[in-house]
Short mmCIF file of C-alpha atoms and ligand atoms in Angstrom, two decimals:
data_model
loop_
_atom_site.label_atom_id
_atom_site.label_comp_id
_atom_site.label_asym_id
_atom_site.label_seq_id
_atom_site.Cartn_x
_atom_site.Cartn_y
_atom_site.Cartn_z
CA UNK A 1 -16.08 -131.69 -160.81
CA UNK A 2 -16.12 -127.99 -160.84
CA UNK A 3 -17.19 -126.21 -157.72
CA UNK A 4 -17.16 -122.76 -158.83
CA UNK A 5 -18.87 -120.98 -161.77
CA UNK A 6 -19.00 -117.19 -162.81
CA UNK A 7 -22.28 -116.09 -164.46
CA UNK A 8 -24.65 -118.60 -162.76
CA UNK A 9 -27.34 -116.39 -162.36
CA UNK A 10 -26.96 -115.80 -166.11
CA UNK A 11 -27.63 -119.22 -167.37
CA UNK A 12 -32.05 -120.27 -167.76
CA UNK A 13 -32.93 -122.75 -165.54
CA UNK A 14 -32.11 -126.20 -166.98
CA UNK A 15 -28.53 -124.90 -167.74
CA UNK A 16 -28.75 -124.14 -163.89
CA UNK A 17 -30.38 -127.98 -162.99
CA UNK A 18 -27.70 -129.60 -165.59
CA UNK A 19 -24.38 -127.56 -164.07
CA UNK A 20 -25.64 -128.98 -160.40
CA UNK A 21 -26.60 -132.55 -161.83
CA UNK A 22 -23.12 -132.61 -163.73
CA UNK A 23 -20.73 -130.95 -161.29
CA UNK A 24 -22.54 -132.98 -157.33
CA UNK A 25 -23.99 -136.06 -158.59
CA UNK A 26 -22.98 -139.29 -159.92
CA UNK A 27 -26.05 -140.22 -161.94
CA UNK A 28 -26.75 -136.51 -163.56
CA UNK A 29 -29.72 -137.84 -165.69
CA UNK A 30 -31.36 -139.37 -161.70
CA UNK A 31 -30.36 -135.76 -160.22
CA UNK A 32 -32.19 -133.93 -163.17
CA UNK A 33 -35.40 -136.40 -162.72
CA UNK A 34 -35.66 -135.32 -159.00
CA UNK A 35 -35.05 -132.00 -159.00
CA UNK A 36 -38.25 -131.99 -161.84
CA UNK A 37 -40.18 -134.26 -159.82
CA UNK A 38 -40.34 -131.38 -157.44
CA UNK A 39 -41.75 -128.75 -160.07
CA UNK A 40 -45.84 -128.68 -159.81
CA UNK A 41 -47.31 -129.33 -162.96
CA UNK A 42 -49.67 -125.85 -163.22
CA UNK A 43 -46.88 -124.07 -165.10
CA UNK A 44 -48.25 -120.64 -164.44
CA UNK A 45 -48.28 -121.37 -160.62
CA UNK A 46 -44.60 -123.10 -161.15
CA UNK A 47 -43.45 -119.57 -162.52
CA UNK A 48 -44.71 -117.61 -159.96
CA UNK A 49 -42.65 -120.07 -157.32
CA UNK A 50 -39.61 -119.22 -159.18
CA UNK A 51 -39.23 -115.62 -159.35
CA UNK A 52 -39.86 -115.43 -155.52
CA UNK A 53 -36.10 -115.69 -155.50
CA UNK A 54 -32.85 -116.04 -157.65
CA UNK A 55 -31.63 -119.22 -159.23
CA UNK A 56 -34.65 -121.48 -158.42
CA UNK A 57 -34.68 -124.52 -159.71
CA UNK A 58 -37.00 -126.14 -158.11
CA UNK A 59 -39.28 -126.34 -154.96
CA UNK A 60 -38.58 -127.96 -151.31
CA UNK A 61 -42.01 -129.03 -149.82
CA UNK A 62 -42.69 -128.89 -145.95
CA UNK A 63 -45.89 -130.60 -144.40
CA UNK A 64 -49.09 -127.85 -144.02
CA UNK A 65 -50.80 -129.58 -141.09
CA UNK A 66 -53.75 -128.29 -139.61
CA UNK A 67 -54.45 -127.78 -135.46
CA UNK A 68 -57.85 -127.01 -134.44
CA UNK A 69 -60.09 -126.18 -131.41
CA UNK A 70 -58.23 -123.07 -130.51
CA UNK A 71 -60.21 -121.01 -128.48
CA UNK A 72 -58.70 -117.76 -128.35
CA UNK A 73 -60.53 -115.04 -126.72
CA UNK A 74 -63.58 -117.12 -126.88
CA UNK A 75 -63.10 -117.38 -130.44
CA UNK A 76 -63.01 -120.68 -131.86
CA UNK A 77 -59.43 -120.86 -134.40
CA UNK A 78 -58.06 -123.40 -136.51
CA UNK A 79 -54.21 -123.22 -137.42
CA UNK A 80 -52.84 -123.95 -140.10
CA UNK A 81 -48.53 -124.85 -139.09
CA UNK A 82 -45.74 -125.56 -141.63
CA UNK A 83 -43.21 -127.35 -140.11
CA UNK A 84 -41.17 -130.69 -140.30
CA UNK A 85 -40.98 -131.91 -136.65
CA UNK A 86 -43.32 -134.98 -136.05
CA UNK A 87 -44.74 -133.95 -132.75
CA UNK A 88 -44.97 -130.15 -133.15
CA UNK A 89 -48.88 -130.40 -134.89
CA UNK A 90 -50.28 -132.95 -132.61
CA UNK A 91 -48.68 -131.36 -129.48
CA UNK A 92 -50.28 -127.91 -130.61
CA UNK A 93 -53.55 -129.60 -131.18
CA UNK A 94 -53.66 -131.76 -127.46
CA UNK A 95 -52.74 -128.48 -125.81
CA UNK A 96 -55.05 -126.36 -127.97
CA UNK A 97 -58.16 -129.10 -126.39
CA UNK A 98 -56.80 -129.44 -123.35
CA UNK A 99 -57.33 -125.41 -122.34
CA UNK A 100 -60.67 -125.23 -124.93
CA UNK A 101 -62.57 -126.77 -121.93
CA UNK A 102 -60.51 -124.70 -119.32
CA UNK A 103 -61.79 -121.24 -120.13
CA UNK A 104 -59.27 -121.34 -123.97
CA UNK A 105 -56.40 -118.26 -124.48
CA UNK A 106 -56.96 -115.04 -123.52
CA UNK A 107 -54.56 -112.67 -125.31
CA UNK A 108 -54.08 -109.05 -124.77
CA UNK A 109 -51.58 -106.90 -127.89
CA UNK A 110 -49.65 -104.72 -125.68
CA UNK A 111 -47.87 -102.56 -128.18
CA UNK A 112 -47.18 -102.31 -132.18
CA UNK A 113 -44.44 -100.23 -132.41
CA UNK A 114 -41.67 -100.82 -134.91
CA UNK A 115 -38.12 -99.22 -135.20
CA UNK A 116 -35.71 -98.32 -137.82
CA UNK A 117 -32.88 -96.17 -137.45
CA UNK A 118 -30.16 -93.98 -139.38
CA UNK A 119 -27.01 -94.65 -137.72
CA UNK A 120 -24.70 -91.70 -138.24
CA UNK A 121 -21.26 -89.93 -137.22
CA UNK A 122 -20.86 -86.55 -135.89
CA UNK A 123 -17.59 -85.13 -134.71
CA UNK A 124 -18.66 -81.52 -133.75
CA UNK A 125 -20.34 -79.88 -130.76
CA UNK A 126 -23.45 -82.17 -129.42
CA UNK A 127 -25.51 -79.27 -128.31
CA UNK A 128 -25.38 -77.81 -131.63
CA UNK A 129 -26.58 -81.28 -133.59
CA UNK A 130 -29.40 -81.49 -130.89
CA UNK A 131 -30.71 -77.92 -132.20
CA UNK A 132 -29.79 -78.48 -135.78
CA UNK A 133 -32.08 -81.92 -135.47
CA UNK A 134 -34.96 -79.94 -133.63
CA UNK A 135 -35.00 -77.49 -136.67
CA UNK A 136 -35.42 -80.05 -139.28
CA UNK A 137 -37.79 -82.38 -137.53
CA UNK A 138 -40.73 -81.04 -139.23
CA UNK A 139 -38.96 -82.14 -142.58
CA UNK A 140 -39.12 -85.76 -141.57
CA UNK A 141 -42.81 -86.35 -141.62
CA UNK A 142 -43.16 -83.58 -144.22
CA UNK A 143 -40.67 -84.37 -146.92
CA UNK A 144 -41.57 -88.06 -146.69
CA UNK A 145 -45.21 -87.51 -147.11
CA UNK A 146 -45.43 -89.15 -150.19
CA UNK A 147 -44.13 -92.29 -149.41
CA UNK A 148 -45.96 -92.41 -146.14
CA UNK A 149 -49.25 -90.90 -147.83
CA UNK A 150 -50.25 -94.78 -148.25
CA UNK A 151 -49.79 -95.97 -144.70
CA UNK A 152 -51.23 -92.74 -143.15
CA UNK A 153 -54.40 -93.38 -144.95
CA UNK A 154 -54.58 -96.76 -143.25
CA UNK A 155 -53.76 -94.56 -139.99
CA UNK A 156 -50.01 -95.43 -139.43
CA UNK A 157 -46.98 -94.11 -140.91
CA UNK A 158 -43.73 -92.25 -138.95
CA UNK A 159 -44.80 -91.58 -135.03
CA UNK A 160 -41.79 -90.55 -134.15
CA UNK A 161 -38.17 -89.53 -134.82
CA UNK A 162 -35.46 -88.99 -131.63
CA UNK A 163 -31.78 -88.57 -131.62
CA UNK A 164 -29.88 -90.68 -129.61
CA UNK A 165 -26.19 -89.95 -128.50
CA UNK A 166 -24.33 -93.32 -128.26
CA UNK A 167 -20.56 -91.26 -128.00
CA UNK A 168 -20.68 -92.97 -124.50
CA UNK A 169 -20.17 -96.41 -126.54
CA UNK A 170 -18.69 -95.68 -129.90
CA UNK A 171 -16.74 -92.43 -130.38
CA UNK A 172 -18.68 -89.89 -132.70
CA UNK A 173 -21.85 -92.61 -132.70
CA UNK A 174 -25.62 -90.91 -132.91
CA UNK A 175 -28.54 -92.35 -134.01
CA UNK A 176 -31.98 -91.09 -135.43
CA UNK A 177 -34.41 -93.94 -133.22
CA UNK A 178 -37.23 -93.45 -135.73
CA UNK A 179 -40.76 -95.19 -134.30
CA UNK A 180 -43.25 -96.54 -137.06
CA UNK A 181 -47.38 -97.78 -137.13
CA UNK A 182 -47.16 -100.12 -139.94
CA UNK A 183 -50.97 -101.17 -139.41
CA UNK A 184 -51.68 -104.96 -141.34
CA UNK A 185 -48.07 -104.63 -143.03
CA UNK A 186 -44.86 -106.26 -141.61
CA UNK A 187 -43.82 -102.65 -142.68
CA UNK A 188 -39.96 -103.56 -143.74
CA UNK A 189 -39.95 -102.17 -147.20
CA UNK A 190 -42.15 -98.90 -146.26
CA UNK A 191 -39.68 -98.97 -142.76
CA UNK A 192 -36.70 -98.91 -145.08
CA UNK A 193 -37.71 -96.53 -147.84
CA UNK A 194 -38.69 -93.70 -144.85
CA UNK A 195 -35.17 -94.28 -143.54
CA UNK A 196 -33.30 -93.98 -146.31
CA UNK A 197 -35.30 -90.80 -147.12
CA UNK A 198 -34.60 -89.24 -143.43
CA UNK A 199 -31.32 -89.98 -144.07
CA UNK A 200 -31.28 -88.12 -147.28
CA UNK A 201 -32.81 -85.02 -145.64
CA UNK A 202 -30.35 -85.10 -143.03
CA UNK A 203 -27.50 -85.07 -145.35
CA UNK A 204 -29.34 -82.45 -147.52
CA UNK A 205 -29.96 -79.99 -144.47
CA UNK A 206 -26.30 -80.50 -143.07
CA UNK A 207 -24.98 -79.68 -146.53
CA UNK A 208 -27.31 -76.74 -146.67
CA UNK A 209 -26.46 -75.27 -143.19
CA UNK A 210 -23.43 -73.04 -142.69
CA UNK A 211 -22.51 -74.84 -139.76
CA UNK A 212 -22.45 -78.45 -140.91
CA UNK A 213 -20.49 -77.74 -144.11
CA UNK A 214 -16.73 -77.77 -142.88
CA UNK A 215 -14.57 -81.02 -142.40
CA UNK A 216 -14.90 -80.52 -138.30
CA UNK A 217 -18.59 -81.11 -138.31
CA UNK A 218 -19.86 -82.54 -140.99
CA UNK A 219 -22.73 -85.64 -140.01
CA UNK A 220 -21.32 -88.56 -141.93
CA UNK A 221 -24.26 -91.27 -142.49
CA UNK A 222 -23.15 -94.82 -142.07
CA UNK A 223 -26.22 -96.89 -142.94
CA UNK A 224 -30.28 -96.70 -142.42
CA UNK A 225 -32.05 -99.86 -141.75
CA UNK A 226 -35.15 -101.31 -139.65
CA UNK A 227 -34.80 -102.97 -136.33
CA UNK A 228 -36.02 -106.34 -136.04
CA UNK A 229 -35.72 -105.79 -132.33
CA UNK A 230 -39.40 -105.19 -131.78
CA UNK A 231 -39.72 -104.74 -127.44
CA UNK A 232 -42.49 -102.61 -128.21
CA UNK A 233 -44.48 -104.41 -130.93
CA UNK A 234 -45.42 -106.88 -128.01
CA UNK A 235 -48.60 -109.80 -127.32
CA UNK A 236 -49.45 -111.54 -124.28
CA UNK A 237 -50.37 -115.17 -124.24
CA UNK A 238 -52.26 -116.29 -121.24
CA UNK A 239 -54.24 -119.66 -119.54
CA UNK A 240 -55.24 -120.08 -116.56
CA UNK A 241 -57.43 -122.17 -113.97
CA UNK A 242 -57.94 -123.68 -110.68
CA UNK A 243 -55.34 -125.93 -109.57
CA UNK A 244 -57.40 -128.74 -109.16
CA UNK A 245 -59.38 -127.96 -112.79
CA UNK A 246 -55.57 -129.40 -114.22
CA UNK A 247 -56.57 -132.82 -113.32
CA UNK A 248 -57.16 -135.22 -117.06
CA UNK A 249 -56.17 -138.73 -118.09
CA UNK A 250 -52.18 -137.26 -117.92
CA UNK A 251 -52.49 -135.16 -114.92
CA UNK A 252 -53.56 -137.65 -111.84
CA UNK A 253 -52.27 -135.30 -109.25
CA UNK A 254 -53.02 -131.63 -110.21
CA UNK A 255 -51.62 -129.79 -107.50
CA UNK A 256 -48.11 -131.81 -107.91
CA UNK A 257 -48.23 -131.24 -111.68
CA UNK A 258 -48.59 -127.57 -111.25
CA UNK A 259 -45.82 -127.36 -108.58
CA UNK A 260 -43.58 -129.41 -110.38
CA UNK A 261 -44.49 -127.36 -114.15
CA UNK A 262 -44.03 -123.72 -112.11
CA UNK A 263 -40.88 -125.30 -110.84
CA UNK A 264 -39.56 -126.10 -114.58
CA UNK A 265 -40.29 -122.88 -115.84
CA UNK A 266 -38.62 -121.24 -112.97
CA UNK A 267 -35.64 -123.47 -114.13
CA UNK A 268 -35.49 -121.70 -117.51
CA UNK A 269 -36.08 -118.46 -116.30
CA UNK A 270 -32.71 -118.74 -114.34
CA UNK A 271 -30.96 -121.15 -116.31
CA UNK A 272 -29.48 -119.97 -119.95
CA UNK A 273 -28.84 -123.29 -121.20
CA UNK A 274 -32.82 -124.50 -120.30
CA UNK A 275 -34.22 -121.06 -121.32
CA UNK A 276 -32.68 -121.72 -124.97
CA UNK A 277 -34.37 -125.29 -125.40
CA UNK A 278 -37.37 -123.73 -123.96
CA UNK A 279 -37.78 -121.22 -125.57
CA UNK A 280 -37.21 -123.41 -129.01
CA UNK A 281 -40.55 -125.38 -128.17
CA UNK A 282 -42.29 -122.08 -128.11
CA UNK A 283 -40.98 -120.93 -131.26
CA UNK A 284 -42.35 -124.83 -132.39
CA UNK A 285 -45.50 -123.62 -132.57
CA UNK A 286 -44.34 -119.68 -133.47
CA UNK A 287 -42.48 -120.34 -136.48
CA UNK A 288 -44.97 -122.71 -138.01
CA UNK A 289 -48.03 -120.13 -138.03
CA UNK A 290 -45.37 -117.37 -138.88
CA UNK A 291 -43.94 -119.69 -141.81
CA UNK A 292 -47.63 -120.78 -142.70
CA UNK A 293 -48.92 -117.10 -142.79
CA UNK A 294 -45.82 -115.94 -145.16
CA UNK A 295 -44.22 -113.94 -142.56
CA UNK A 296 -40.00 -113.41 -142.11
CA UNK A 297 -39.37 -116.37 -139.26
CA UNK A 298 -35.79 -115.04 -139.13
CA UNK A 299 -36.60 -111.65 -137.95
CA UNK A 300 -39.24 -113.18 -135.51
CA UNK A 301 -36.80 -115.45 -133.98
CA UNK A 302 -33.88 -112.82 -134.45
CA UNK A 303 -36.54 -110.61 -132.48
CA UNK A 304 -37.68 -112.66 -130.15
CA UNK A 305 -34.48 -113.94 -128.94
CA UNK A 306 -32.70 -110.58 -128.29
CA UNK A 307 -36.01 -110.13 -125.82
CA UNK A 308 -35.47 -112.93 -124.29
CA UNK A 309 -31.88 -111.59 -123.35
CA UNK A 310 -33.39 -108.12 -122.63
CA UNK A 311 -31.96 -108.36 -118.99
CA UNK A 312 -28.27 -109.37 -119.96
CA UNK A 313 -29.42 -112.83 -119.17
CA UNK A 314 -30.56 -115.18 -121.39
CA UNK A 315 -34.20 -115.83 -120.05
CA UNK A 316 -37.61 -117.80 -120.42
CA UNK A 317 -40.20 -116.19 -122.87
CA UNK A 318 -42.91 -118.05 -120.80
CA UNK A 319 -44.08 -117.44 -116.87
CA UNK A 320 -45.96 -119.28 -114.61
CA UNK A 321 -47.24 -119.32 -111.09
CA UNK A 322 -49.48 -121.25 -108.43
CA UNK A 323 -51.55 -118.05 -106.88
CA UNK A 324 -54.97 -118.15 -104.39
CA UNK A 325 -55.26 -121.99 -106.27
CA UNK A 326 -55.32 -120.64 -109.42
CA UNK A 327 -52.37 -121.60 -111.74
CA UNK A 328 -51.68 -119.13 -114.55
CA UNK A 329 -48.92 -119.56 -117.44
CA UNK A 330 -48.29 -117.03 -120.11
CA UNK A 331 -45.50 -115.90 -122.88
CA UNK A 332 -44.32 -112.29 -123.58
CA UNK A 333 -43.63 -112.14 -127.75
CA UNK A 334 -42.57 -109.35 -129.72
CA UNK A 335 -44.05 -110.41 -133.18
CA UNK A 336 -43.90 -107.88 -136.04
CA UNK A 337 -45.99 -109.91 -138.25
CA UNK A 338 -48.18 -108.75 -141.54
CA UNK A 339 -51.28 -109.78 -143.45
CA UNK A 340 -51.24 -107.57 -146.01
CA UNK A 341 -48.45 -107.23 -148.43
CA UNK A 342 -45.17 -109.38 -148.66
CA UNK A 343 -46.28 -112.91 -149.68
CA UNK A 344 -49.39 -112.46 -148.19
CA UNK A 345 -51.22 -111.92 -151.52
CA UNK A 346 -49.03 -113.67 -153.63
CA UNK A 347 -48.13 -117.58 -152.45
CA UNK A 348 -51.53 -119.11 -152.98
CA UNK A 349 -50.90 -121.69 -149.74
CA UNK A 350 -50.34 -118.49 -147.89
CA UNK A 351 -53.84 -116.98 -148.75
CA UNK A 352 -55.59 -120.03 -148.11
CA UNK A 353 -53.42 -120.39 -143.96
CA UNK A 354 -54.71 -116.91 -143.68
CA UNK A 355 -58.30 -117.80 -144.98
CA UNK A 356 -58.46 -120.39 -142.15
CA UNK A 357 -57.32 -118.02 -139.60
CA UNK A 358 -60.57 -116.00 -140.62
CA UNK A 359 -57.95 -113.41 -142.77
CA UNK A 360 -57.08 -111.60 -139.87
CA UNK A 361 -55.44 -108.88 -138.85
CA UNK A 362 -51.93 -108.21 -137.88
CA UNK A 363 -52.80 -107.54 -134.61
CA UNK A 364 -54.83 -110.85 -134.63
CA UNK A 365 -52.10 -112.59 -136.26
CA UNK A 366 -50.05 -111.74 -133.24
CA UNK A 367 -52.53 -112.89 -130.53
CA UNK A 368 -53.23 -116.50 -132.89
CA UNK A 369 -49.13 -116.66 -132.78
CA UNK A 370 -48.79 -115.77 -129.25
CA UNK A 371 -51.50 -118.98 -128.45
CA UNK A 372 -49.64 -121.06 -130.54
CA UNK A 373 -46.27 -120.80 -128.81
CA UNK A 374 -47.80 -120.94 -125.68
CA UNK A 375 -50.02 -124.46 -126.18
CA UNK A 376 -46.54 -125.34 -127.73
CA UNK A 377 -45.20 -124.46 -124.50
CA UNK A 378 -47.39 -125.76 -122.43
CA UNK A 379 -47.60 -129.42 -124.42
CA UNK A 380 -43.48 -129.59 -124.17
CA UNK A 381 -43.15 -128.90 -120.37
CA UNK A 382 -46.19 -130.92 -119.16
CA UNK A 383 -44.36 -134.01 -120.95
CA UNK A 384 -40.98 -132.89 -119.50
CA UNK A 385 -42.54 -132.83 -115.96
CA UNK A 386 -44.46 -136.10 -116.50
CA UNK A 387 -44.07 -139.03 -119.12
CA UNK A 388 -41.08 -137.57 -119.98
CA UNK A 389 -40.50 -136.48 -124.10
CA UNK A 390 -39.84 -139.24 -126.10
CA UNK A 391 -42.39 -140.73 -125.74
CA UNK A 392 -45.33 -138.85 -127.30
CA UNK A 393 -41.83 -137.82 -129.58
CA UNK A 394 -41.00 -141.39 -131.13
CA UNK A 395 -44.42 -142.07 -131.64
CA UNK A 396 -44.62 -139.22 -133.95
CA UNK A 397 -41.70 -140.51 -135.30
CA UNK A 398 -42.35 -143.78 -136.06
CA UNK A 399 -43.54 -143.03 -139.13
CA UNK A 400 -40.53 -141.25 -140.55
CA UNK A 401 -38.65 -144.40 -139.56
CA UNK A 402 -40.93 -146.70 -141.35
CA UNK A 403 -40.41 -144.65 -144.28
CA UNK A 404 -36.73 -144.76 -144.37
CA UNK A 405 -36.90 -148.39 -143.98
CA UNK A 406 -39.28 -147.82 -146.79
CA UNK A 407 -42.11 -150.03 -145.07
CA UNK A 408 -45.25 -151.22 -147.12
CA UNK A 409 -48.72 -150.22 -145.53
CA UNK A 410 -49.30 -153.99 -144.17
CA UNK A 411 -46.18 -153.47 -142.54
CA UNK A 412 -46.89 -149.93 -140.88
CA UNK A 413 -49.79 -151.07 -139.63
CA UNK A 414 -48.42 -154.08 -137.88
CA UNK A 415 -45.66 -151.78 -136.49
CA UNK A 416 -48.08 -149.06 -135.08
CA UNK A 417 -50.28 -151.70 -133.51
CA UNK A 418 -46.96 -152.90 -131.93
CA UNK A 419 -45.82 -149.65 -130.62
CA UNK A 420 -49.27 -148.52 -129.23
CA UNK A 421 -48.15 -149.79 -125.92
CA UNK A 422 -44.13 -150.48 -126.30
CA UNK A 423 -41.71 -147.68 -126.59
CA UNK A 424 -40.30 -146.66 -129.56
CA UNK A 425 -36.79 -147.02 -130.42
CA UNK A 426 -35.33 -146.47 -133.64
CA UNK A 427 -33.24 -150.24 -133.00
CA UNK A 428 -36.79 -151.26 -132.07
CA UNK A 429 -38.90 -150.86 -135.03
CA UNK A 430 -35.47 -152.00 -136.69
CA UNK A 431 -35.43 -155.40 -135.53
CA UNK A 432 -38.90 -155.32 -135.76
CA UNK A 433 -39.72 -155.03 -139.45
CA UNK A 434 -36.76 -157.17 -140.16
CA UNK A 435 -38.32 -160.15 -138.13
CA UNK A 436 -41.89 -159.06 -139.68
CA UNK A 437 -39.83 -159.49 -143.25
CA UNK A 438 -38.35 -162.71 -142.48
C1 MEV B 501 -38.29 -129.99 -129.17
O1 MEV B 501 -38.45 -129.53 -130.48
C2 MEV B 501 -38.72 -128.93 -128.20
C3 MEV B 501 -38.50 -129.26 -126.73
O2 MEV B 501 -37.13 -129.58 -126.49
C4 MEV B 501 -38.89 -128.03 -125.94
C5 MEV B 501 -38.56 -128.08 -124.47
O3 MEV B 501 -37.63 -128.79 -124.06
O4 MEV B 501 -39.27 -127.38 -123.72
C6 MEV B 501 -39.29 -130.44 -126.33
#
């Protein structure tokens, strides 16, 4: 076995398949068959999958499941979620009913501001870099006016660049905070390109201006990248309704459920460890629009989770509160999504999630999100509070079990009819099938 190789990237693709069938797996010719069992058949559409990265070599499939009935600003929305937890879809979808008769979301885009910034060093005299910056503001918008001609058609581009002294923190440390309108886009590329140019113009002006030029004060750029810390590219997910309006075949005793659901999310509002897990079931239903729609999940969840420490303290995304016998519940998210650009017009399953979604906008896109992690939300503490989660959990699961017990359809059948009203265990549907198979 040989575990490194120099020049992989170098060899075509069924060298690629044959080094990892040769060098991991016992039976290369079985490796080789499932790694191609994977490839779709259209070879055009096959090509297209590979050069979205480097060293493909095949695909890795995740369920598209669909969650209707989401009425979101009295609008009605169907989602389409990619995502391999069993209850996630069917969660999403219960909730989504569930407030469709109680009034639906009501969502509200509180900001779209995103944020890149040239981090740089300056040794010299701060009042004089404050003046110096003043002087060559102008250059920023006007020297990158061809790369922002594009965006400023579609009326965003740069709003705004500011110099930020950080010496307080890191000796020498400033910082051009640079504020973007990236309209539909997800904006990285254009964020990054402006940057680097800023940064270039800074370097170009220092060099040109007498008093930048010696050793002593020279402004020494370290790097230029966008912020995926997006505070101010923020949407508001709401419900709400009368106390007693809560009451359904789950919720017997409304005005307990809400105590006892305002009480939980109180609990993860001051409790790091619950806030995390909580926060996780809202990024359920997050990540599988955001994944569905072909936008970065990382730098929502990288986002979304330095918010949610935005106090020093590790905190809920979600509120929720029993007022005049109304209860309300909503989630802050800072979502720099796109529909335009990326992967948007490119991964075919992409274009059809956003044809479902009625091809919105990115604004849209955020408030669709926004309902998503909330019903998510809202499905995963109701259980917590009540029933409890495994159950509504291994149900969903029973089905992944059957499979790795590889079960036939009779026998799924006679398992599910089993469970309907038993709990399910994995040791349970174990000894189940095997006395079935006896
Ligand atoms: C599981 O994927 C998500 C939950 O743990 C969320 C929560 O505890 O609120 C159920």
């Amino acid at each position: 076995m040989k575990e490194n190789i120099n020049g992989f990237s170098k060899l075509d693709k069924q060298e690629k398949i044959n080094w990892i069938a040769k060098n991991f797996f016992s039976d290369a010719d079985e490796a080789v068959k499932m790694i191609k069992r994977y490839w779709n058949a259209d070879e055009a559409l096959q090509k297209l999958h590979d050069e979205f990265i480097e060293n493909t070599v095949t695909n890795f499939y995740l369920p598209f499941g669909i969650a209707p009935n989401f009425l979101i600003n009295k609008e009605w929305y169907t989602l389409p979620m990619v995502i391999e937890e069993s209850s996630v879809v069917a969660a999403a979808a219960k909730s989504a009913k569930f407030w469709s008769v109680r009034g639906g979301f009501k969502t509200t885009v509180i900001g779209t501001e995103k944020i890149g910034q040239v981090h740089f060093l300056f040794k010299g005299e701060k009042q004089k870099l404050v003046q110096f910056i003043n002087q060559i503001k102008p250059l920023f918008f006007s020297e990158t006016a061809v790369v922002t001609q594009n965006m400023r058609k579609r009326g965003g581009g740069i709003r705004e660049v500011e110099l930020r002294d950080k010496t307080d923190v890191l000796s020498d440390y400033y910082q051009l905070h640079v504020t973007f309108d990236t309209k539909d886009s997800m904006g990285a590329n254009f964020i990054n390109s402006c940057l680097e140019q800023i940064a270039d113009i800074l370097k170009k002006q220092a060099v040109k201006h007498s008093s930048f030029s010696d050793e002593e004060n020279q402004i020494d750029v370290v790097m230029s990248i966008l912020s995926n810390y997006v505070p101010n590219c923020l949407v508001r997910a709401e419900v709400s309704c009368r106390v007693e309006e809560l009451k359904s075949k789950d919720i017997e005793e409304p005005q307990l459920f809400a105590e006892k659901f305002v009480r939980a999310v109180k609990i993860a509002e001051i409790e790091p460890f619950r806030a995390v897990t909580h926060n996780k079931g809202i990024m359920n239903g997050v990540d599988a629009v955001v994944v569905a729609t072909g936008n970065d999940f990382r730098a929502v969840e990288a986002g979304v989770h330095a918010f949610a420490a935005q106090s020093g303290v590790y905190s809920s995304l979600s509120h929720a509160i029993i007022e005049d016998g109304i209860f309300k519940f909503w989630v802050d998210l800072p979502l720099a999504l796109g529909t335009v650009g990326g992967l948007t017009s490119l991964h075919p399953m992409v274009k059809m999630a956003l044809q479902i979604l009625k091809n919105p906008s990115a604004e849209q896109l955020m408030q669709i999100i926004a309902a998503a992690g909330l019903a998510q939300n809202f499905a995963a503490v109701k259980s917590l509070t009540t029933t409890g989660i495994q159950k509504g959990h291994m149900k969903m699961h029973l089905m992944n079990i059957l499979n790795q017990f590889k079960a036939t359809d009779e026998e799924k059948v006679a398992v599910a009819a089993h469970f309907e009203k038993e709990i399910v265990s994995h040791s349970a549907v174990v000894e189940l099938l095997e006395s079935l198979r006896k």
